[in-house]
Coordinates of C-alpha atoms and ligand atoms in Angstrom, one line a residue:
M18 CA 12.7 -1.3 23.1
A19 CA 8.9 -1.0 23.4
K20 CA 7.2 -2.1 20.2
W21 CA 4.9 1.0 19.8
W22 CA 4.2 0.1 16.2
K23 CA 2.2 -2.9 17.3
E24 CA -0.4 -0.6 18.8
A25 CA -0.3 2.0 16.1
V26 CA -2.7 2.8 13.4
V27 CA -1.1 4.0 10.2
Y28 CA -2.6 6.4 7.7
Q29 CA -1.2 6.5 4.2
I30 CA -1.0 9.9 2.4
Y31 CA -0.6 10.1 -1.3
P32 CA 0.7 13.7 -1.3
R33 CA -0.2 14.6 -4.9
S34 CA -3.9 14.0 -4.2
F35 CA -4.2 15.1 -0.5
C36 CA -4.6 18.9 -0.3
D37 CA -3.4 21.7 -2.6
T38 CA -2.8 25.1 -1.1
N39 CA -1.4 27.1 -4.0
G40 CA -3.8 26.3 -6.8
D41 CA -1.5 24.4 -9.1
G42 CA -3.8 21.4 -8.9
I43 CA -1.2 19.3 -7.0
G44 CA -1.3 18.4 -3.3
D45 CA 1.6 19.8 -1.3
I46 CA 3.2 19.7 2.1
P47 CA 1.5 22.9 3.5
G48 CA -1.7 21.1 2.5
I49 CA -0.8 18.1 4.7
I50 CA 0.1 20.4 7.6
S51 CA -3.3 22.0 7.3
K52 CA -5.0 18.7 7.7
L53 CA -3.0 17.3 10.7
D54 CA -5.9 18.2 13.0
Y55 CA -8.2 16.2 10.9
L56 CA -5.9 13.2 11.2
K57 CA -5.6 13.8 14.9
A58 CA -9.4 13.8 15.2
L59 CA -9.5 10.5 13.3
G60 CA -7.1 9.1 15.9
I61 CA -4.2 7.7 13.8
D62 CA -0.7 7.5 15.2
V63 CA 1.6 7.3 12.2
I64 CA 1.6 8.8 8.7
W65 CA 3.1 6.9 5.9
L66 CA 4.1 9.5 3.3
S67 CA 4.3 8.3 -0.3
P68 CA 7.3 9.9 -2.0
I69 CA 7.8 13.6 -1.8
Y70 CA 11.3 13.6 -3.2
A71 CA 12.5 15.3 -6.4
S72 CA 11.2 13.3 -9.3
P73 CA 10.3 13.6 -13.0
N74 CA 7.0 11.9 -11.9
V75 CA 6.9 9.2 -14.5
D76 CA 5.6 6.8 -11.8
G77 CA 3.8 9.0 -9.3
G78 CA 7.1 10.0 -7.6
Y79 CA 8.4 6.4 -7.3
D80 CA 11.1 7.5 -9.8
I81 CA 13.4 9.6 -7.7
S82 CA 16.0 11.9 -9.1
D83 CA 17.4 13.2 -5.8
Y84 CA 16.9 11.3 -2.5
R85 CA 17.7 14.3 -0.4
A86 CA 15.6 17.0 -2.1
I87 CA 11.9 17.7 -1.9
A88 CA 10.0 18.0 -5.2
P89 CA 9.4 21.7 -5.8
E90 CA 5.7 21.2 -6.4
Y91 CA 5.4 19.8 -2.8
G92 CA 7.3 22.6 -1.1
L93 CA 10.7 23.3 0.4
M94 CA 12.8 21.3 2.9
E95 CA 11.7 23.8 5.5
D96 CA 8.1 22.9 4.8
F97 CA 8.9 19.2 5.4
E98 CA 10.7 20.1 8.6
Q99 CA 7.7 22.0 9.7
L100 CA 5.4 19.1 8.9
L101 CA 7.6 16.8 11.0
H102 CA 7.6 19.2 13.8
E103 CA 3.8 19.9 13.7
A104 CA 3.1 16.1 13.5
H105 CA 5.3 15.3 16.4
M106 CA 3.6 18.1 18.5
R107 CA 0.4 16.2 17.9
K108 CA 2.1 12.8 18.8
I109 CA 1.8 11.7 15.2
R110 CA 4.9 9.9 13.8
I111 CA 5.9 10.1 10.1
I112 CA 7.4 7.3 8.1
M113 CA 8.8 7.9 4.6
D114 CA 8.8 5.9 1.5
L115 CA 12.2 4.4 0.7
V116 CA 12.5 3.6 -3.0
V117 CA 15.8 2.1 -3.6
N118 CA 15.3 -0.9 -5.9
H119 CA 15.6 1.7 -8.6
T120 CA 16.1 5.4 -9.2
S121 CA 14.8 7.7 -11.9
D122 CA 16.8 7.8 -15.1
Q123 CA 17.3 11.5 -14.3
H124 CA 19.2 10.7 -11.1
E125 CA 22.8 12.0 -11.2
W126 CA 24.0 8.4 -10.5
F127 CA 22.4 7.1 -13.6
I128 CA 23.3 10.1 -15.8
Q129 CA 26.9 9.3 -14.9
S130 CA 26.5 5.5 -15.2
K131 CA 25.1 5.7 -18.7
S132 CA 27.7 8.2 -20.0
D133 CA 30.4 5.6 -20.7
R134 CA 31.5 2.1 -19.8
E135 CA 34.5 3.4 -17.8
N136 CA 32.6 5.8 -15.6
P137 CA 33.0 5.0 -11.9
K138 CA 29.2 4.8 -11.5
R139 CA 28.9 2.3 -14.4
D140 CA 28.5 -0.6 -12.0
W141 CA 25.9 1.1 -9.8
Y142 CA 23.3 -0.1 -12.3
I143 CA 22.9 -3.4 -14.2
W144 CA 24.3 -3.3 -17.7
R145 CA 24.4 -6.1 -20.2
D146 CA 25.4 -6.7 -23.8
S147 CA 22.8 -7.5 -26.4
F148 CA 22.1 -11.1 -27.4
E149 CA 22.1 -11.7 -31.1
G150 CA 21.3 -8.0 -31.7
R151 CA 18.4 -8.0 -29.2
E152 CA 17.7 -7.7 -25.5
P153 CA 20.0 -9.9 -23.3
N154 CA 17.0 -12.1 -22.4
R155 CA 13.2 -12.0 -22.6
M156 CA 12.5 -10.9 -19.0
E157 CA 9.4 -8.7 -18.8
S158 CA 8.9 -5.5 -16.8
V159 CA 6.1 -5.3 -14.2
F160 CA 4.8 -2.4 -16.3
S161 CA 4.6 -4.4 -19.6
G162 CA 7.2 -4.9 -22.3
S163 CA 10.9 -5.9 -22.0
A164 CA 12.7 -5.3 -18.7
W165 CA 15.7 -4.2 -20.7
A166 CA 16.2 -0.9 -22.4
F167 CA 19.0 0.0 -24.9
E168 CA 21.2 3.0 -24.1
P169 CA 22.9 4.3 -27.3
L170 CA 25.5 6.4 -25.5
S171 CA 27.4 3.4 -24.3
G172 CA 25.8 0.7 -26.4
Q173 CA 24.5 -1.7 -23.8
Y174 CA 21.1 -2.5 -22.2
Y175 CA 20.2 -1.6 -18.6
L176 CA 17.7 -3.5 -16.4
H177 CA 14.4 -1.8 -15.3
L178 CA 11.9 -4.0 -13.6
F179 CA 9.4 -1.1 -13.8
A180 CA 9.1 1.8 -16.3
N181 CA 12.0 2.5 -18.7
E182 CA 12.7 5.6 -16.7
Q183 CA 13.3 3.5 -13.5
P184 CA 16.7 1.8 -13.9
D185 CA 17.4 -0.8 -11.2
L186 CA 20.3 -0.2 -8.8
N187 CA 23.0 -2.9 -8.6
W188 CA 22.8 -3.9 -4.9
E189 CA 25.8 -6.3 -5.5
N190 CA 28.0 -3.2 -5.4
P191 CA 28.9 -2.3 -1.9
E192 CA 29.2 1.4 -2.9
V193 CA 25.5 1.4 -3.8
R194 CA 24.5 -0.2 -0.5
S195 CA 26.6 2.3 1.5
A196 CA 25.1 5.3 -0.5
V197 CA 21.6 4.0 0.3
F198 CA 22.4 3.6 4.0
D199 CA 23.9 7.1 4.1
T200 CA 20.7 8.5 2.7
M201 CA 18.6 6.6 5.3
R202 CA 20.7 7.9 8.1
W203 CA 20.4 11.4 6.8
W204 CA 16.6 11.3 7.0
L205 CA 16.5 9.4 10.3
D206 CA 18.8 12.1 11.8
K207 CA 16.2 14.7 10.7
G208 CA 13.9 12.9 13.1
I209 CA 11.6 10.8 10.9
D210 CA 10.2 7.7 12.5
G211 CA 10.9 5.0 9.9
F212 CA 10.5 3.7 6.4
R213 CA 8.1 1.9 4.1
M214 CA 10.4 0.2 1.8
D215 CA 9.3 0.0 -1.8
V216 CA 9.5 -3.5 -3.5
I217 CA 12.4 -4.3 -1.1
N218 CA 12.4 -8.0 -1.8
L219 CA 13.3 -7.3 -5.5
I220 CA 16.8 -5.8 -4.7
S221 CA 18.8 -9.1 -5.3
K222 CA 18.5 -10.5 -8.8
P223 CA 19.1 -14.2 -9.4
T224 CA 21.7 -15.2 -12.0
E225 CA 19.2 -16.3 -14.6
A226 CA 17.5 -12.9 -14.5
L227 CA 20.7 -11.3 -15.7
S228 CA 22.0 -13.9 -18.1
V229 CA 22.8 -12.9 -21.7
D230 CA 21.3 -15.9 -23.5
G231 CA 18.0 -14.9 -25.0
G232 CA 16.3 -17.1 -22.3
M233 CA 13.2 -16.4 -20.2
G234 CA 15.1 -14.4 -17.5
G235 CA 14.1 -15.2 -14.0
N236 CA 11.9 -14.3 -11.1
C237 CA 13.3 -11.3 -9.2
V238 CA 11.2 -11.6 -6.0
N239 CA 12.9 -12.9 -2.9
G240 CA 16.3 -13.2 -4.7
P241 CA 19.3 -15.0 -3.1
K242 CA 20.7 -12.1 -1.2
V243 CA 17.7 -10.1 0.0
C244 CA 18.1 -11.3 3.6
E245 CA 21.8 -10.6 3.6
Y246 CA 21.3 -7.0 2.4
L247 CA 18.5 -6.4 4.9
R248 CA 20.6 -7.7 7.7
E249 CA 23.4 -5.4 6.7
M250 CA 20.9 -2.5 6.6
H251 CA 19.7 -3.4 10.0
R252 CA 23.2 -3.6 11.4
E253 CA 24.4 -0.4 9.8
V254 CA 21.3 1.7 10.2
L255 CA 18.0 0.5 11.5
S256 CA 19.2 -1.0 14.8
K257 CA 20.5 2.4 15.8
Y258 CA 17.1 4.1 15.9
D259 CA 13.7 3.6 17.6
I260 CA 11.7 3.4 14.4
M261 CA 9.2 1.3 12.5
T262 CA 9.9 -0.4 9.2
V263 CA 7.6 -2.1 6.8
G264 CA 8.8 -3.8 3.6
E265 CA 6.6 -3.9 0.5
T266 CA 7.1 -7.5 -0.6
P267 CA 5.1 -8.8 -3.5
G268 CA 5.2 -12.6 -3.9
V269 CA 6.2 -13.5 -0.4
S270 CA 5.2 -16.6 1.4
P271 CA 4.8 -16.7 5.2
F272 CA 8.2 -18.4 5.3
N273 CA 9.8 -15.4 3.5
A274 CA 7.9 -12.9 5.6
I275 CA 9.2 -14.6 8.8
Q276 CA 12.7 -14.4 7.4
Y277 CA 12.4 -10.7 6.7
S278 CA 10.5 -9.7 9.8
S279 CA 10.8 -12.4 12.5
L280 CA 9.8 -11.1 15.9
D281 CA 13.1 -11.7 17.6
S282 CA 15.7 -11.2 15.0
G283 CA 14.1 -10.0 11.7
P284 CA 15.7 -7.0 10.1
L285 CA 12.3 -5.4 9.4
N286 CA 9.3 -5.0 11.7
M287 CA 6.7 -6.3 9.3
V288 CA 6.0 -6.7 5.6
F289 CA 3.1 -6.0 3.2
Q290 CA 2.1 -9.3 1.6
F291 CA -0.3 -9.2 -1.4
E292 CA -1.9 -12.6 -1.5
H293 CA -5.4 -11.3 -0.7
M294 CA -5.0 -8.6 -3.3
D295 CA -4.3 -11.2 -6.0
I296 CA -7.3 -13.5 -5.4
D297 CA -9.2 -12.0 -8.3
A298 CA -6.3 -12.0 -10.7
G299 CA -6.7 -13.6 -14.2
P300 CA -4.4 -14.8 -16.9
Y301 CA -3.3 -11.1 -17.5
G302 CA -2.9 -10.4 -13.8
K303 CA -5.0 -7.6 -12.4
W304 CA -6.3 -6.8 -15.9
T305 CA -9.4 -8.9 -15.6
T306 CA -13.1 -8.6 -14.6
N307 CA -12.9 -11.8 -12.5
K308 CA -14.7 -11.8 -9.2
Y309 CA -13.2 -12.9 -5.9
T310 CA -15.0 -15.5 -3.7
L311 CA -15.4 -15.0 0.1
P312 CA -14.2 -18.4 1.2
E313 CA -10.9 -17.8 -0.7
L314 CA -10.5 -14.3 0.8
K315 CA -11.0 -15.8 4.3
R316 CA -8.6 -18.6 3.6
V317 CA -5.8 -16.3 2.5
L318 CA -6.2 -13.7 5.3
S319 CA -6.6 -16.5 7.9
K320 CA -3.5 -18.3 6.6
W321 CA -1.4 -15.1 7.3
Q322 CA -3.0 -14.6 10.7
T323 CA -2.2 -18.1 11.8
E324 CA 1.1 -18.7 10.1
L325 CA 2.7 -15.6 11.4
E326 CA 1.3 -16.2 15.0
G327 CA 4.2 -15.9 17.4
Q328 CA 6.7 -15.6 14.5
A329 CA 6.2 -12.3 12.8
W330 CA 3.8 -9.3 12.9
N331 CA 1.1 -8.8 10.2
S332 CA 0.4 -5.5 8.4
L333 CA -3.3 -5.2 7.7
F334 CA -4.6 -3.4 4.6
W335 CA -7.4 -3.4 2.1
G336 CA -5.8 -1.1 -0.3
N337 CA -3.2 1.6 -1.1
H338 CA -2.2 3.8 -4.0
D339 CA -1.7 0.8 -6.2
Q340 CA -5.1 -0.9 -5.6
P341 CA -8.7 -0.1 -6.3
R342 CA -10.9 1.4 -3.5
V343 CA -11.8 -1.1 -0.8
V344 CA -15.6 -0.4 -0.8
S345 CA -15.8 -0.7 -4.5
R346 CA -13.8 -3.9 -4.5
F347 CA -15.1 -5.9 -1.5
G348 CA -18.2 -3.9 -0.5
D349 CA -21.4 -2.6 -2.3
T350 CA -21.9 0.8 -3.8
S351 CA -25.3 0.0 -5.3
S352 CA -27.2 2.2 -2.8
V353 CA -26.2 4.8 -0.2
E354 CA -27.4 2.4 2.6
F355 CA -25.3 -0.5 1.4
W356 CA -22.3 1.7 0.7
N357 CA -22.3 3.1 4.3
K358 CA -22.9 -0.3 5.9
S359 CA -20.3 -2.2 3.8
A360 CA -17.6 0.4 4.2
K361 CA -18.0 0.1 8.0
M362 CA -18.2 -3.7 7.9
L363 CA -14.9 -3.9 5.9
A364 CA -13.2 -1.6 8.3
T365 CA -14.3 -3.8 11.2
C366 CA -13.2 -7.0 9.5
L367 CA -9.7 -5.7 9.0
M368 CA -9.1 -3.6 12.1
M369 CA -10.2 -6.4 14.5
M370 CA -7.5 -8.7 13.1
K371 CA -4.0 -9.1 14.6
G372 CA -1.4 -6.7 13.1
T373 CA -0.9 -3.0 12.4
P374 CA -3.7 -1.5 10.3
Y375 CA -3.0 0.8 7.4
I376 CA -5.7 3.2 6.2
F377 CA -5.4 4.6 2.8
Q378 CA -6.4 8.3 2.5
G379 CA -10.1 8.6 1.8
D380 CA -11.0 5.1 2.9
E381 CA -12.2 6.6 6.2
L382 CA -14.8 8.5 4.2
G383 CA -15.8 5.5 2.1
M384 CA -14.3 7.0 -1.1
T385 CA -15.1 4.8 -4.1
N386 CA -13.4 4.0 -7.4
L387 CA -12.9 6.9 -9.7
D388 CA -15.5 7.5 -12.4
I389 CA -13.2 6.9 -15.4
H390 CA -15.1 7.6 -18.6
E391 CA -12.3 7.7 -21.2
L392 CA -8.7 6.6 -21.6
S393 CA -7.7 10.2 -22.0
E394 CA -8.5 10.7 -18.3
V395 CA -6.0 8.0 -17.2
R396 CA -2.7 9.3 -15.8
D397 CA -1.1 6.1 -14.4
V398 CA 1.9 4.8 -16.4
E399 CA 1.2 1.1 -15.5
T400 CA -2.4 1.4 -16.8
L401 CA -1.4 3.2 -20.0
N402 CA 1.4 0.7 -20.7
A403 CA -1.0 -2.2 -20.1
Y404 CA -3.5 -0.7 -22.5
R405 CA -0.9 -0.4 -25.2
D406 CA 0.3 -4.0 -24.6
L407 CA -3.0 -5.8 -24.2
V408 CA -5.1 -3.8 -26.7
E409 CA -2.8 -2.3 -29.3
S410 CA 0.1 -4.8 -29.5
K411 CA -1.4 -8.2 -28.5
H412 CA -5.1 -7.6 -29.3
I413 CA -6.1 -9.6 -26.3
Y414 CA -8.8 -7.1 -25.2
S415 CA -11.0 -4.8 -27.2
H416 CA -11.0 -1.1 -26.1
N417 CA -14.2 -1.6 -24.2
E418 CA -13.1 -4.7 -22.4
M419 CA -9.9 -3.1 -21.3
M420 CA -11.7 0.0 -20.1
E421 CA -13.8 -2.3 -17.9
C422 CA -10.6 -3.8 -16.4
I423 CA -9.2 -0.3 -15.9
R424 CA -12.4 0.8 -14.1
K425 CA -12.1 -2.2 -11.9
A426 CA -8.4 -2.4 -11.1
G427 CA -6.5 0.7 -12.5
R428 CA -4.3 2.6 -10.1
D429 CA -6.0 5.9 -10.7
N430 CA -9.0 4.6 -8.8
A431 CA -7.4 5.3 -5.5
R432 CA -5.4 8.3 -6.6
S433 CA -8.2 10.8 -7.3
P434 CA -8.2 13.9 -5.0
M435 CA -9.3 13.7 -1.4
Q436 CA -12.9 14.8 -1.0
W437 CA -12.8 17.5 1.7
D438 CA -16.1 19.2 1.1
A439 CA -19.0 19.8 -1.4
G440 CA -17.4 22.9 -2.9
M441 CA -15.4 23.4 -6.1
N442 CA -13.1 20.4 -6.8
A443 CA -14.2 18.8 -3.5
G444 CA -12.1 21.4 -1.6
F445 CA -8.9 19.8 -2.9
T446 CA -7.8 22.7 -5.1
L447 CA -8.8 26.0 -6.5
G448 CA -7.0 25.2 -9.7
V449 CA -7.3 22.4 -12.2
P450 CA -6.7 19.1 -10.4
W451 CA -3.9 16.8 -11.9
L452 CA -6.4 13.9 -11.9
H453 CA -10.1 14.6 -11.9
V454 CA -12.2 14.6 -8.8
N455 CA -14.7 11.8 -8.3
G456 CA -18.2 13.0 -9.4
N457 CA -19.7 11.8 -6.1
Y458 CA -17.9 14.4 -3.9
D459 CA -21.1 16.3 -3.2
S460 CA -22.3 13.2 -1.2
V461 CA -19.0 11.7 -0.1
N462 CA -16.8 14.2 1.7
A463 CA -15.1 14.9 5.0
E464 CA -17.1 18.0 5.9
M465 CA -20.4 16.1 5.8
Q466 CA -19.1 13.2 7.8
I467 CA -17.0 14.7 10.6
N468 CA -19.9 15.7 12.8
D469 CA -22.4 13.0 11.7
P470 CA -22.4 10.1 14.2
S471 CA -23.7 7.7 11.5
S472 CA -20.9 8.5 9.1
V473 CA -18.1 6.1 7.9
F474 CA -15.6 8.6 9.4
C475 CA -17.1 8.5 12.9
Y476 CA -17.2 4.7 12.7
Y477 CA -13.5 4.6 11.8
Q478 CA -12.8 6.9 14.8
K479 CA -14.6 4.4 17.1
L480 CA -12.7 1.4 15.7
I481 CA -9.4 3.2 16.2
Q482 CA -10.3 4.0 19.8
L483 CA -11.3 0.4 20.5
R484 CA -7.8 -0.7 19.4
K485 CA -6.5 1.5 22.1
Q486 CA -8.9 0.3 24.8
V487 CA -9.2 -3.4 24.3
P488 CA -5.9 -5.4 24.6
V489 CA -7.2 -8.6 23.1
I490 CA -7.5 -6.7 19.7
I491 CA -3.8 -6.1 19.8
S492 CA -2.5 -9.4 21.1
G493 CA -5.2 -12.1 21.0
R494 CA -4.8 -15.3 18.9
Y495 CA -6.9 -15.5 15.8
E496 CA -9.2 -18.3 14.8
L497 CA -11.4 -18.5 11.7
L498 CA -15.0 -19.7 12.2
L499 CA -17.3 -21.1 9.5
P500 CA -14.6 -21.3 6.9
D501 CA -16.9 -22.4 4.0
D502 CA -19.7 -20.0 4.6
D503 CA -19.8 -17.8 1.5
R504 CA -21.5 -14.8 3.1
L505 CA -20.2 -14.5 6.6
F506 CA -16.6 -13.8 7.6
A507 CA -16.5 -14.6 11.3
Y508 CA -13.5 -15.1 13.6
K509 CA -12.5 -15.2 17.2
R510 CA -9.6 -13.5 19.0
T511 CA -8.6 -15.0 22.4
E512 CA -6.1 -14.1 25.1
D513 CA -6.2 -15.7 28.5
D514 CA -9.9 -15.9 29.2
N515 CA -10.8 -12.9 27.1
V516 CA -12.7 -13.6 23.9
L517 CA -13.6 -11.3 21.0
L518 CA -16.1 -12.5 18.4
V519 CA -16.1 -10.6 15.1
I520 CA -19.0 -11.2 12.7
C521 CA -19.1 -9.6 9.2
N522 CA -21.8 -10.1 6.6
F523 CA -20.2 -9.7 3.2
S524 CA -23.6 -10.1 1.5
N525 CA -26.8 -8.2 1.0
C526 CA -28.8 -11.1 2.4
C527 CA -30.5 -11.2 5.8
F528 CA -30.5 -14.4 7.8
K529 CA -32.4 -15.3 11.0
N530 CA -31.0 -17.4 13.9
N531 CA -27.7 -17.9 12.2
E532 CA -25.5 -20.6 13.7
I533 CA -22.9 -18.0 14.5
F534 CA -25.0 -17.0 17.5
N535 CA -24.3 -20.4 19.1
L536 CA -20.7 -19.3 19.2
L537 CA -21.1 -16.2 21.3
P538 CA -18.7 -16.0 24.2
R539 CA -20.0 -16.2 27.8
Q540 CA -21.1 -12.8 29.3
A541 CA -21.1 -11.4 25.7
E542 CA -21.2 -7.7 25.5
L543 CA -21.6 -5.9 22.1
L544 CA -18.5 -3.7 21.6
I545 CA -19.4 -2.1 18.2
S546 CA -21.9 -2.6 15.3
N547 CA -22.9 -0.8 12.2
Y548 CA -26.6 -0.9 12.9
D549 CA -28.2 1.0 15.8
D550 CA -30.4 -1.7 17.1
R551 CA -30.1 -5.5 17.6
T552 CA -32.4 -8.2 16.1
D553 CA -32.2 -11.9 16.0
S554 CA -31.1 -11.6 12.3
I555 CA -28.0 -10.7 10.6
R556 CA -28.8 -7.9 8.1
P557 CA -27.1 -6.8 4.9
Y558 CA -23.5 -6.0 5.5
E559 CA -24.1 -6.1 9.2
T560 CA -21.1 -6.3 11.5
L561 CA -21.1 -7.1 15.2
V562 CA -18.2 -7.4 17.6
Y563 CA -18.7 -9.0 20.9
I564 CA -16.4 -9.3 23.9
G565 CA -16.8 -11.9 26.6
K566 CA -15.1 -14.8 28.4
Ligands
GLC6 C1 5.7 -0.1 -5.6 C2 4.8 1.2 -5.5 C3 4.3 1.5 -6.8 C4 5.4 1.7 -7.8 C5 6.4 0.5 -7.8 C6 7.7 0.9 -8.5 O1 4.9 -1.2 -5.9 O2 3.9 1.0 -4.5 O3 3.4 2.6 -6.8 O4 4.9 1.9 -9.1 O5 6.7 0.1 -6.5 O6 8.4 1.8 -7.7
CA7 CA1 0.1 22.7 -4.8

């Protein structure tokens, strides 16, 4: 079957923050439908829809209480069907989030499971006895605190790798697997075009993780049976449809990625790896004010480009609903000029690489990190738990230090409402938005950018078009140039005798006669740049893409 997903550009929608049509302050499906023409104008091919299922919304919809129902605040099933139809009419495909490492604690399966030890659904989740009156072991949740929660009704602990309200499913149980596969078929038969699979490499827990011995627990990424379960899923479901699949897989190596998504026999089409998202992590993970270095960023991204070459397909992303905004993180928001140039440079750097690019909503406008003034504005469960843990229980950070970390890395940064225009609430809602709108919406918004050729939006449009016109961008081999340079990120793509040279200045410096110009291909022609003219210098955040022989 043709691999259309290799040539596709994906756009991620976080529905809660996209567009509200009924004034309740929450984005909804009719809002997405109303913006399909905007997405078509941008040129994207696929929408990845973050969860729209029924959910108590403890974790932004990643806690699902009914896999086959639409959350009432997002609309009705008919609205979803209309969205799918309208998207398909515009030749836009839709992939859905599949969140099956865990459910919500309000899911009917869990309500039954916890009710008593003899319930037929008991073994659908992971239950253990206490150890010496405490948790079975000391394993920690990704969202701080113990990964075990006590359930008084039946007197045992259940495992939750994320929030307390997100109990982990027991994938060892074949009934669980077949219930998940049924649900997947149900959505695919409605006509959706694939899945983004939430933390899918966490579904198989190693023995140490579950042992009742008061020990450290174990690492649940890439557990012993992940491949087996994914192969079964492929055999039972995925292989029967022309779809695209991408696994969210924290903590993968290229070796794991190739196992999950090898070009010839992998059960998935590609995975999201996070190594480049972790290069500024500190002793408390993302909660730090550490800065990344460019040579390290280049090393990591280049490693994935070269190690997957000919083996597996890369997914390319600078951010998503769990990460800060790309231009605030890797670019420069200190002036309007630098903001505009660096947003375009970053987009070029990513979209000229080999793989399928994913644009997170608002990045095509250069949206920046949210202006978070006080803790009371924060909505994200991960951030609030981390604050409690690092400030209140462990006294590792002062309030002000933690606020600085939150402004840098908190998940609300990317979740603030889309900035459609300069009107009330940036045109996102006529009501009170569930999370406040970034104060810069009067200067950063879609309406201002759509018809302005110098805008970040129009530049994204051009980049997306180039991917459709220039085959070497899709299939050329990648080679990093000047690996130790701490200001320039430059690389080559080659296929047969076609050469693409990509030059990105990650700094605010200007340099004359740089050595990179000695590496220009023969008959070099400038494909795209973020400055209108050419000089013999490379200017702040300048990017240049040449094609030649
Ligand atoms: C994934 C999601 C994140 C969520 C977590 C638990 O990492 O992207 O938003 O909190 O899984 O479902
Ligand atoms: Ca709404």
